mmCIF file with all atom_site columns, N, CA and C in Angstrom:
data_model
loop_
_atom_site.group_PDB
_atom_site.id
_atom_site.type_symbol
_atom_site.label_atom_id
_atom_site.label_alt_id
_atom_site.label_comp_id
_atom_site.label_asym_id
_atom_site.label_entity_id
_atom_site.label_seq_id
_atom_site.pdbx_PDB_ins_code
_atom_site.Cartn_x
_atom_site.Cartn_y
_atom_site.Cartn_z
_atom_site.occupancy
_atom_site.B_iso_or_equiv
_atom_site.pdbx_formal_charge
_atom_site.auth_seq_id
_atom_site.auth_comp_id
_atom_site.auth_asym_id
_atom_site.auth_atom_id
_atom_site.pdbx_PDB_model_num
ATOM 1   N N  . UNK P 1 1  ? 186.950 -49.080 273.299 1.00 0.00 ? 4  UNK P N  1
ATOM 2   C CA . UNK P 1 1  ? 187.552 -50.245 272.697 1.00 0.00 ? 4  UNK P CA 1
ATOM 3   C C  . UNK P 1 1  ? 188.197 -49.832 271.376 1.00 0.00 ? 4  UNK P C  1
ATOM 4   N N  . UNK P 1 2  ? 189.415 -50.128 271.222 1.00 0.00 ? 5  UNK P N  1
ATOM 5   C CA . UNK P 1 2  ? 190.112 -49.799 269.984 1.00 0.00 ? 5  UNK P CA 1
ATOM 6   C C  . UNK P 1 2  ? 190.288 -51.057 269.152 1.00 0.00 ? 5  UNK P C  1
ATOM 7   N N  . UNK P 1 3  ? 190.189 -50.871 267.859 1.00 0.00 ? 6  UNK P N  1
ATOM 8   C CA . UNK P 1 3  ? 190.408 -52.001 266.963 1.00 0.00 ? 6  UNK P CA 1
ATOM 9   C C  . UNK P 1 3  ? 191.777 -51.857 266.342 1.00 0.00 ? 6  UNK P C  1
ATOM 10  N N  . UNK P 1 4  ? 192.465 -52.958 266.287 1.00 0.00 ? 7  UNK P N  1
ATOM 11  C CA . UNK P 1 4  ? 193.794 -52.941 265.684 1.00 0.00 ? 7  UNK P CA 1
ATOM 12  C C  . UNK P 1 4  ? 193.686 -53.407 264.248 1.00 0.00 ? 7  UNK P C  1
ATOM 13  N N  . UNK P 1 5  ? 194.336 -52.699 263.433 1.00 0.00 ? 8  UNK P N  1
ATOM 14  C CA . UNK P 1 5  ? 194.353 -53.045 262.021 1.00 0.00 ? 8  UNK P CA 1
ATOM 15  C C  . UNK P 1 5  ? 195.655 -53.771 261.732 1.00 0.00 ? 8  UNK P C  1
ATOM 16  N N  . UNK P 1 6  ? 195.529 -54.973 261.238 1.00 0.00 ? 9  UNK P N  1
ATOM 17  C CA . UNK P 1 6  ? 196.751 -55.718 260.937 1.00 0.00 ? 9  UNK P CA 1
ATOM 18  C C  . UNK P 1 6  ? 197.400 -55.144 259.686 1.00 0.00 ? 9  UNK P C  1
ATOM 19  N N  . UNK P 1 7  ? 198.688 -55.181 259.664 1.00 0.00 ? 10 UNK P N  1
ATOM 20  C CA . UNK P 1 7  ? 199.440 -54.656 258.522 1.00 0.00 ? 10 UNK P CA 1
ATOM 21  C C  . UNK P 1 7  ? 200.067 -55.824 257.767 1.00 0.00 ? 10 UNK P C  1
ATOM 22  N N  . UNK P 1 8  ? 199.202 -56.642 257.202 1.00 0.00 ? 11 UNK P N  1
ATOM 23  C CA . UNK P 1 8  ? 199.690 -57.801 256.465 1.00 0.00 ? 11 UNK P CA 1
ATOM 24  C C  . UNK P 1 8  ? 200.249 -57.416 255.106 1.00 0.00 ? 11 UNK P C  1
ATOM 25  N N  . UNK P 1 9  ? 199.711 -56.331 254.547 1.00 0.00 ? 12 UNK P N  1
ATOM 26  C CA . UNK P 1 9  ? 200.119 -55.926 253.207 1.00 0.00 ? 12 UNK P CA 1
ATOM 27  C C  . UNK P 1 9  ? 200.677 -54.510 253.232 1.00 0.00 ? 12 UNK P C  1
ATOM 28  N N  . UNK P 1 10 ? 201.688 -54.298 252.434 1.00 0.00 ? 13 UNK P N  1
ATOM 29  C CA . UNK P 1 10 ? 202.298 -52.974 252.356 1.00 0.00 ? 13 UNK P CA 1
ATOM 30  C C  . UNK P 1 10 ? 201.361 -52.025 251.614 1.00 0.00 ? 13 UNK P C  1
ATOM 31  N N  . UNK P 1 11 ? 201.530 -50.709 251.810 1.00 0.00 ? 14 UNK P N  1
ATOM 32  C CA . UNK P 1 11 ? 200.707 -49.742 251.081 1.00 0.00 ? 14 UNK P CA 1
ATOM 33  C C  . UNK P 1 11 ? 200.804 -49.913 249.564 1.00 0.00 ? 14 UNK P C  1
ATOM 34  N N  . UNK P 1 12 ? 201.979 -50.280 249.073 1.00 0.00 ? 15 UNK P N  1
ATOM 35  C CA . UNK P 1 12 ? 202.173 -50.474 247.636 1.00 0.00 ? 15 UNK P CA 1
ATOM 36  C C  . UNK P 1 12 ? 201.312 -51.629 247.122 1.00 0.00 ? 15 UNK P C  1
ATOM 37  N N  . UNK P 1 13 ? 201.273 -52.714 247.872 1.00 0.00 ? 16 UNK P N  1
ATOM 38  C CA . UNK P 1 13 ? 200.472 -53.876 247.478 1.00 0.00 ? 16 UNK P CA 1
ATOM 39  C C  . UNK P 1 13 ? 198.989 -53.531 247.532 1.00 0.00 ? 16 UNK P C  1
ATOM 40  N N  . UNK P 1 14 ? 198.582 -52.805 248.566 1.00 0.00 ? 17 UNK P N  1
ATOM 41  C CA . UNK P 1 14 ? 197.173 -52.407 248.682 1.00 0.00 ? 17 UNK P CA 1
ATOM 42  C C  . UNK P 1 14 ? 196.763 -51.517 247.510 1.00 0.00 ? 17 UNK P C  1
ATOM 43  N N  . UNK P 1 15 ? 197.619 -50.570 247.149 1.00 0.00 ? 18 UNK P N  1
ATOM 44  C CA . UNK P 1 15 ? 197.322 -49.667 246.030 1.00 0.00 ? 18 UNK P CA 1
ATOM 45  C C  . UNK P 1 15 ? 197.158 -50.454 244.733 1.00 0.00 ? 18 UNK P C  1
ATOM 46  N N  . UNK P 1 16 ? 198.021 -51.422 244.528 1.00 0.00 ? 19 UNK P N  1
ATOM 47  C CA . UNK P 1 16 ? 197.944 -52.253 243.322 1.00 0.00 ? 19 UNK P CA 1
ATOM 48  C C  . UNK P 1 16 ? 196.646 -53.068 243.304 1.00 0.00 ? 19 UNK P C  1
ATOM 49  N N  . UNK P 1 17 ? 196.257 -53.588 244.443 1.00 0.00 ? 20 UNK P N  1
ATOM 50  C CA . UNK P 1 17 ? 195.020 -54.362 244.526 1.00 0.00 ? 20 UNK P CA 1
ATOM 51  C C  . UNK P 1 17 ? 193.805 -53.495 244.213 1.00 0.00 ? 20 UNK P C  1
ATOM 52  N N  . UNK P 1 18 ? 193.801 -52.269 244.687 1.00 0.00 ? 21 UNK P N  1
ATOM 53  C CA . UNK P 1 18 ? 192.691 -51.359 244.411 1.00 0.00 ? 21 UNK P CA 1
ATOM 54  C C  . UNK P 1 18 ? 192.624 -51.061 242.920 1.00 0.00 ? 21 UNK P C  1
ATOM 55  N N  . UNK P 1 19 ? 193.772 -50.798 242.306 1.00 0.00 ? 22 UNK P N  1
ATOM 56  C CA . UNK P 1 19 ? 193.789 -50.535 240.862 1.00 0.00 ? 22 UNK P CA 1
ATOM 57  C C  . UNK P 1 19 ? 193.260 -51.744 240.098 1.00 0.00 ? 22 UNK P C  1
ATOM 58  N N  . UNK P 1 20 ? 193.640 -52.940 240.534 1.00 0.00 ? 23 UNK P N  1
ATOM 59  C CA . UNK P 1 20 ? 193.211 -54.152 239.862 1.00 0.00 ? 23 UNK P CA 1
ATOM 60  C C  . UNK P 1 20 ? 191.691 -54.311 239.988 1.00 0.00 ? 23 UNK P C  1
ATOM 61  N N  . UNK P 1 21 ? 191.128 -53.985 241.168 1.00 0.00 ? 24 UNK P N  1
ATOM 62  C CA . UNK P 1 21 ? 189.674 -54.114 241.318 1.00 0.00 ? 24 UNK P CA 1
ATOM 63  C C  . UNK P 1 21 ? 188.966 -53.148 240.414 1.00 0.00 ? 24 UNK P C  1
ATOM 64  N N  . UNK P 1 22 ? 189.516 -51.939 240.247 1.00 0.00 ? 25 UNK P N  1
ATOM 65  C CA . UNK P 1 22 ? 188.903 -50.972 239.331 1.00 0.00 ? 25 UNK P CA 1
ATOM 66  C C  . UNK P 1 22 ? 188.964 -51.487 237.896 1.00 0.00 ? 25 UNK P C  1
ATOM 67  N N  . UNK P 1 23 ? 190.058 -52.119 237.542 1.00 0.00 ? 26 UNK P N  1
ATOM 68  C CA . UNK P 1 23 ? 190.226 -52.655 236.206 1.00 0.00 ? 26 UNK P CA 1
ATOM 69  C C  . UNK P 1 23 ? 189.196 -53.755 235.943 1.00 0.00 ? 26 UNK P C  1
ATOM 70  N N  . UNK P 1 24 ? 188.968 -54.611 236.925 1.00 0.00 ? 27 UNK P N  1
ATOM 71  C CA . UNK P 1 24 ? 187.999 -55.693 236.782 1.00 0.00 ? 27 UNK P CA 1
ATOM 72  C C  . UNK P 1 24 ? 186.602 -55.107 236.597 1.00 0.00 ? 27 UNK P C  1
ATOM 73  N N  . UNK P 1 25 ? 186.251 -54.116 237.384 1.00 0.00 ? 28 UNK P N  1
ATOM 74  C CA . UNK P 1 25 ? 184.928 -53.485 237.257 1.00 0.00 ? 28 UNK P CA 1
ATOM 75  C C  . UNK P 1 25 ? 184.742 -52.876 235.872 1.00 0.00 ? 28 UNK P C  1
ATOM 76  N N  . UNK P 1 26 ? 185.793 -52.213 235.366 1.00 0.00 ? 29 UNK P N  1
ATOM 77  C CA . UNK P 1 26 ? 185.695 -51.605 234.040 1.00 0.00 ? 29 UNK P CA 1
ATOM 78  C C  . UNK P 1 26 ? 185.523 -52.681 232.978 1.00 0.00 ? 29 UNK P C  1
ATOM 79  N N  . UNK P 1 27 ? 186.213 -53.790 233.105 1.00 0.00 ? 30 UNK P N  1
ATOM 80  C CA . UNK P 1 27 ? 186.065 -54.894 232.153 1.00 0.00 ? 30 UNK P CA 1
ATOM 81  C C  . UNK P 1 27 ? 184.636 -55.431 232.187 1.00 0.00 ? 30 UNK P C  1
ATOM 82  N N  . UNK P 1 28 ? 184.048 -55.517 233.366 1.00 0.00 ? 31 UNK P N  1
ATOM 83  C CA . UNK P 1 28 ? 182.654 -55.967 233.481 1.00 0.00 ? 31 UNK P CA 1
ATOM 84  C C  . UNK P 1 28 ? 181.704 -54.976 232.810 1.00 0.00 ? 31 UNK P C  1
ATOM 85  N N  . UNK P 1 29 ? 181.976 -53.665 232.944 1.00 0.00 ? 32 UNK P N  1
ATOM 86  C CA . UNK P 1 29 ? 181.147 -52.663 232.266 1.00 0.00 ? 32 UNK P CA 1
ATOM 87  C C  . UNK P 1 29 ? 181.245 -52.821 230.760 1.00 0.00 ? 32 UNK P C  1
ATOM 88  N N  . UNK P 1 30 ? 182.453 -53.032 230.266 1.00 0.00 ? 33 UNK P N  1
ATOM 89  C CA . UNK P 1 30 ? 182.670 -53.176 228.831 1.00 0.00 ? 33 UNK P CA 1
ATOM 90  C C  . UNK P 1 30 ? 181.932 -54.397 228.278 1.00 0.00 ? 33 UNK P C  1
ATOM 91  N N  . UNK P 1 31 ? 181.785 -55.439 229.093 1.00 0.00 ? 34 UNK P N  1
ATOM 92  C CA . UNK P 1 31 ? 181.105 -56.661 228.673 1.00 0.00 ? 34 UNK P CA 1
ATOM 93  C C  . UNK P 1 31 ? 179.595 -56.595 228.900 1.00 0.00 ? 34 UNK P C  1
ATOM 94  N N  . UNK P 1 32 ? 179.126 -55.506 229.512 1.00 0.00 ? 35 UNK P N  1
ATOM 95  C CA . UNK P 1 32 ? 177.705 -55.361 229.764 1.00 0.00 ? 35 UNK P CA 1
ATOM 96  C C  . UNK P 1 32 ? 177.229 -56.076 231.009 1.00 0.00 ? 35 UNK P C  1
ATOM 97  N N  . UNK P 1 33 ? 178.153 -56.522 231.842 1.00 0.00 ? 36 UNK P N  1
ATOM 98  C CA . UNK P 1 33 ? 177.796 -57.247 233.060 1.00 0.00 ? 36 UNK P CA 1
ATOM 99  C C  . UNK P 1 33 ? 177.551 -56.318 234.241 1.00 0.00 ? 36 UNK P C  1
ATOM 100 N N  . UNK P 1 34 ? 177.974 -55.071 234.114 1.00 0.00 ? 37 UNK P N  1
ATOM 101 C CA . UNK P 1 34 ? 177.857 -54.101 235.210 1.00 0.00 ? 37 UNK P CA 1
ATOM 102 C C  . UNK P 1 34 ? 177.379 -52.783 234.608 1.00 0.00 ? 37 UNK P C  1
ATOM 103 N N  . UNK P 1 35 ? 176.549 -52.086 235.363 1.00 0.00 ? 38 UNK P N  1
ATOM 104 C CA . UNK P 1 35 ? 176.045 -50.792 234.892 1.00 0.00 ? 38 UNK P CA 1
ATOM 105 C C  . UNK P 1 35 ? 177.148 -49.740 234.958 1.00 0.00 ? 38 UNK P C  1
ATOM 106 N N  . UNK P 1 36 ? 177.087 -48.793 234.041 1.00 0.00 ? 39 UNK P N  1
ATOM 107 C CA . UNK P 1 36 ? 178.049 -47.700 234.040 1.00 0.00 ? 39 UNK P CA 1
ATOM 108 C C  . UNK P 1 36 ? 178.641 -47.498 232.664 1.00 0.00 ? 39 UNK P C  1
ATOM 109 N N  . UNK P 1 37 ? 179.455 -46.439 232.529 1.00 0.00 ? 40 UNK P N  1
ATOM 110 C CA . UNK P 1 37 ? 180.028 -46.127 231.218 1.00 0.00 ? 40 UNK P CA 1
ATOM 111 C C  . UNK P 1 37 ? 181.111 -47.124 230.811 1.00 0.00 ? 40 UNK P C  1
ATOM 112 N N  . UNK P 1 38 ? 181.075 -47.513 229.547 1.00 0.00 ? 41 UNK P N  1
ATOM 113 C CA . UNK P 1 38 ? 182.098 -48.411 229.015 1.00 0.00 ? 41 UNK P CA 1
ATOM 114 C C  . UNK P 1 38 ? 183.376 -47.616 228.755 1.00 0.00 ? 41 UNK P C  1
ATOM 115 N N  . UNK P 1 39 ? 184.420 -48.300 228.392 1.00 0.00 ? 42 UNK P N  1
ATOM 116 C CA . UNK P 1 39 ? 185.682 -47.624 228.073 1.00 0.00 ? 42 UNK P CA 1
ATOM 117 C C  . UNK P 1 39 ? 185.496 -46.674 226.895 1.00 0.00 ? 42 UNK P C  1
ATOM 118 N N  . UNK P 1 40 ? 184.729 -47.103 225.898 1.00 0.00 ? 43 UNK P N  1
ATOM 119 C CA . UNK P 1 40 ? 184.451 -46.230 224.749 1.00 0.00 ? 43 UNK P CA 1
ATOM 120 C C  . UNK P 1 40 ? 183.722 -44.976 225.196 1.00 0.00 ? 43 UNK P C  1
ATOM 121 N N  . UNK P 1 41 ? 182.725 -45.157 226.055 1.00 0.00 ? 44 UNK P N  1
ATOM 122 C CA . UNK P 1 41 ? 181.967 -44.012 226.568 1.00 0.00 ? 44 UNK P CA 1
ATOM 123 C C  . UNK P 1 41 ? 182.885 -43.052 227.320 1.00 0.00 ? 44 UNK P C  1
ATOM 124 N N  . UNK P 1 42 ? 183.762 -43.597 228.139 1.00 0.00 ? 45 UNK P N  1
ATOM 125 C CA . UNK P 1 42 ? 184.666 -42.757 228.930 1.00 0.00 ? 45 UNK P CA 1
ATOM 126 C C  . UNK P 1 42 ? 185.597 -41.961 228.025 1.00 0.00 ? 45 UNK P C  1
ATOM 127 N N  . UNK P 1 43 ? 186.108 -42.593 226.977 1.00 0.00 ? 46 UNK P N  1
ATOM 128 C CA . UNK P 1 43 ? 186.984 -41.888 226.032 1.00 0.00 ? 46 UNK P CA 1
ATOM 129 C C  . UNK P 1 43 ? 186.224 -40.781 225.317 1.00 0.00 ? 46 UNK P C  1
ATOM 130 N N  . UNK P 1 44 ? 184.999 -41.085 224.918 1.00 0.00 ? 47 UNK P N  1
ATOM 131 C CA . UNK P 1 44 ? 184.176 -40.081 224.220 1.00 0.00 ? 47 UNK P CA 1
ATOM 132 C C  . UNK P 1 44 ? 183.871 -38.910 225.138 1.00 0.00 ? 47 UNK P C  1
ATOM 133 N N  . UNK P 1 45 ? 183.563 -39.188 226.392 1.00 0.00 ? 48 UNK P N  1
ATOM 134 C CA . UNK P 1 45 ? 183.287 -38.135 227.368 1.00 0.00 ? 48 UNK P CA 1
ATOM 135 C C  . UNK P 1 45 ? 184.520 -37.248 227.543 1.00 0.00 ? 48 UNK P C  1
ATOM 136 N N  . UNK P 1 46 ? 185.697 -37.872 227.659 1.00 0.00 ? 49 UNK P N  1
ATOM 137 C CA . UNK P 1 46 ? 186.937 -37.100 227.797 1.00 0.00 ? 49 UNK P CA 1
ATOM 138 C C  . UNK P 1 46 ? 187.152 -36.195 226.592 1.00 0.00 ? 49 UNK P C  1
ATOM 139 N N  . UNK P 1 47 ? 186.907 -36.734 225.389 1.00 0.00 ? 50 UNK P N  1
ATOM 140 C CA . UNK P 1 47 ? 187.091 -35.942 224.166 1.00 0.00 ? 50 UNK P CA 1
ATOM 141 C C  . UNK P 1 47 ? 186.117 -34.768 224.137 1.00 0.00 ? 50 UNK P C  1
ATOM 142 N N  . UNK P 1 48 ? 184.875 -35.011 224.519 1.00 0.00 ? 51 UNK P N  1
ATOM 143 C CA . UNK P 1 48 ? 183.884 -33.933 224.528 1.00 0.00 ? 51 UNK P CA 1
ATOM 144 C C  . UNK P 1 48 ? 184.219 -32.873 225.578 1.00 0.00 ? 51 UNK P C  1
ATOM 145 N N  . UNK P 1 49 ? 184.694 -33.303 226.732 1.00 0.00 ? 52 UNK P N  1
ATOM 146 C CA . UNK P 1 49 ? 185.086 -32.337 227.769 1.00 0.00 ? 52 UNK P CA 1
ATOM 147 C C  . UNK P 1 49 ? 186.262 -31.494 227.300 1.00 0.00 ? 52 UNK P C  1
ATOM 148 N N  . UNK P 1 50 ? 187.218 -32.127 226.621 1.00 0.00 ? 53 UNK P N  1
ATOM 149 C CA . UNK P 1 50 ? 188.377 -31.401 226.088 1.00 0.00 ? 53 UNK P CA 1
ATOM 150 C C  . UNK P 1 50 ? 187.922 -30.373 225.050 1.00 0.00 ? 53 UNK P C  1
ATOM 151 N N  . UNK P 1 51 ? 187.019 -30.790 224.160 1.00 0.00 ? 54 UNK P N  1
ATOM 152 C CA . UNK P 1 51 ? 186.504 -29.885 223.142 1.00 0.00 ? 54 UNK P CA 1
ATOM 153 C C  . UNK P 1 51 ? 185.749 -28.715 223.777 1.00 0.00 ? 54 UNK P C  1
ATOM 154 N N  . UNK P 1 52 ? 184.957 -29.001 224.810 1.00 0.00 ? 55 UNK P N  1
ATOM 155 C CA . UNK P 1 52 ? 184.205 -27.937 225.495 1.00 0.00 ? 55 UNK P CA 1
ATOM 156 C C  . UNK P 1 52 ? 185.166 -26.933 226.129 1.00 0.00 ? 55 UNK P C  1
ATOM 157 N N  . UNK P 1 53 ? 186.268 -27.419 226.739 1.00 0.00 ? 56 UNK P N  1
ATOM 158 C CA . UNK P 1 53 ? 187.268 -26.516 227.334 1.00 0.00 ? 56 UNK P CA 1
ATOM 159 C C  . UNK P 1 53 ? 187.876 -25.617 226.272 1.00 0.00 ? 56 UNK P C  1
ATOM 160 N N  . UNK P 1 54 ? 188.217 -26.198 225.132 1.00 0.00 ? 57 UNK P N  1
ATOM 161 C CA . UNK P 1 54 ? 188.816 -25.415 224.042 1.00 0.00 ? 57 UNK P CA 1
ATOM 162 C C  . UNK P 1 54 ? 187.840 -24.360 223.523 1.00 0.00 ? 57 UNK P C  1
ATOM 163 N N  . UNK P 1 55 ? 186.575 -24.742 223.391 1.00 0.00 ? 58 UNK P N  1
ATOM 164 C CA . UNK P 1 55 ? 185.573 -23.787 222.912 1.00 0.00 ? 58 UNK P CA 1
ATOM 165 C C  . UNK P 1 55 ? 185.344 -22.661 223.909 1.00 0.00 ? 58 UNK P C  1
ATOM 166 N N  . UNK P 1 56 ? 185.348 -22.994 225.204 1.00 0.00 ? 59 UNK P N  1
ATOM 167 C CA . UNK P 1 56 ? 185.202 -21.941 226.224 1.00 0.00 ? 59 UNK P CA 1
ATOM 168 C C  . UNK P 1 56 ? 186.374 -20.975 226.164 1.00 0.00 ? 59 UNK P C  1
ATOM 169 N N  . UNK P 1 57 ? 187.567 -21.535 225.997 1.00 0.00 ? 60 UNK P N  1
ATOM 170 C CA . UNK P 1 57 ? 188.763 -20.694 225.910 1.00 0.00 ? 60 UNK P CA 1
ATOM 171 C C  . UNK P 1 57 ? 188.693 -19.785 224.687 1.00 0.00 ? 60 UNK P C  1
ATOM 172 N N  . UNK P 1 58 ? 188.269 -20.356 223.553 1.00 0.00 ? 61 UNK P N  1
ATOM 173 C CA . UNK P 1 58 ? 188.156 -19.569 222.319 1.00 0.00 ? 61 UNK P CA 1
ATOM 174 C C  . UNK P 1 58 ? 187.093 -18.490 222.463 1.00 0.00 ? 61 UNK P C  1
ATOM 175 N N  . UNK P 1 59 ? 185.953 -18.823 223.072 1.00 0.00 ? 62 UNK P N  1
ATOM 176 C CA . UNK P 1 59 ? 184.889 -17.830 223.221 1.00 0.00 ? 62 UNK P CA 1
ATOM 177 C C  . UNK P 1 59 ? 185.321 -16.709 224.137 1.00 0.00 ? 62 UNK P C  1
ATOM 178 N N  . UNK P 1 60 ? 186.096 -17.038 225.168 1.00 0.00 ? 63 UNK P N  1
ATOM 179 C CA . UNK P 1 60 ? 186.616 -16.010 226.079 1.00 0.00 ? 63 UNK P CA 1
ATOM 180 C C  . UNK P 1 60 ? 187.565 -15.080 225.320 1.00 0.00 ? 63 UNK P C  1
ATOM 181 N N  . UNK P 1 61 ? 188.420 -15.678 224.493 1.00 0.00 ? 64 UNK P N  1
ATOM 182 C CA . UNK P 1 61 ? 189.374 -14.897 223.713 1.00 0.00 ? 64 UNK P CA 1
ATOM 183 C C  . UNK P 1 61 ? 188.648 -13.938 222.767 1.00 0.00 ? 64 UNK P C  1
ATOM 184 N N  . UNK P 1 62 ? 187.666 -14.463 222.029 1.00 0.00 ? 65 UNK P N  1
ATOM 185 C CA . UNK P 1 62 ? 186.971 -13.623 221.052 1.00 0.00 ? 65 UNK P CA 1
ATOM 186 C C  . UNK P 1 62 ? 186.057 -12.596 221.726 1.00 0.00 ? 65 UNK P C  1
ATOM 187 N N  . UNK P 1 63 ? 185.587 -12.898 222.908 1.00 0.00 ? 66 UNK P N  1
ATOM 188 C CA . UNK P 1 63 ? 184.753 -11.935 223.630 1.00 0.00 ? 66 UNK P CA 1
ATOM 189 C C  . UNK P 1 63 ? 185.577 -10.723 224.077 1.00 0.00 ? 66 UNK P C  1
ATOM 190 N N  . UNK P 1 64 ? 186.886 -10.906 224.262 1.00 0.00 ? 67 UNK P N  1
ATOM 191 C CA . UNK P 1 64 ? 187.750 -9.826  224.708 1.00 0.00 ? 67 UNK P CA 1
ATOM 192 C C  . UNK P 1 64 ? 188.286 -8.995  223.552 1.00 0.00 ? 67 UNK P C  1
ATOM 193 N N  . UNK P 1 65 ? 188.218 -9.507  222.331 1.00 0.00 ? 68 UNK P N  1
ATOM 194 C CA . UNK P 1 65 ? 188.716 -8.772  221.170 1.00 0.00 ? 68 UNK P CA 1
ATOM 195 C C  . UNK P 1 65 ? 187.800 -7.608  220.840 1.00 0.00 ? 68 UNK P C  1
ATOM 196 N N  . UNK P 1 66 ? 188.385 -6.441  220.527 1.00 0.00 ? 69 UNK P N  1
ATOM 197 C CA . UNK P 1 66 ? 187.538 -5.306  220.149 1.00 0.00 ? 69 UNK P CA 1
ATOM 198 C C  . UNK P 1 66 ? 186.896 -5.558  218.777 1.00 0.00 ? 69 UNK P C  1
ATOM 199 N N  . UNK P 1 67 ? 185.692 -5.128  218.658 1.00 0.00 ? 70 UNK P N  1
ATOM 200 C CA . UNK P 1 67 ? 184.941 -5.367  217.404 1.00 0.00 ? 70 UNK P CA 1
ATOM 201 C C  . UNK P 1 67 ? 185.347 -4.420  216.307 1.00 0.00 ? 70 UNK P C  1
#
């Protein structure tokens, strides 16, 4: 038995709806209504990950320099 999927919405509309649902979930996290990282937390995590990448790159560079 095969199930047919109706194509009521275009892929573009579906993609937009998915983005909107993610936005709503993030707003709920920011308000404390849903578990998970807030927008502030996500920004801080990104900054820390960026800093860690830079430090790894610097340590690799200095490890290769002759003493």
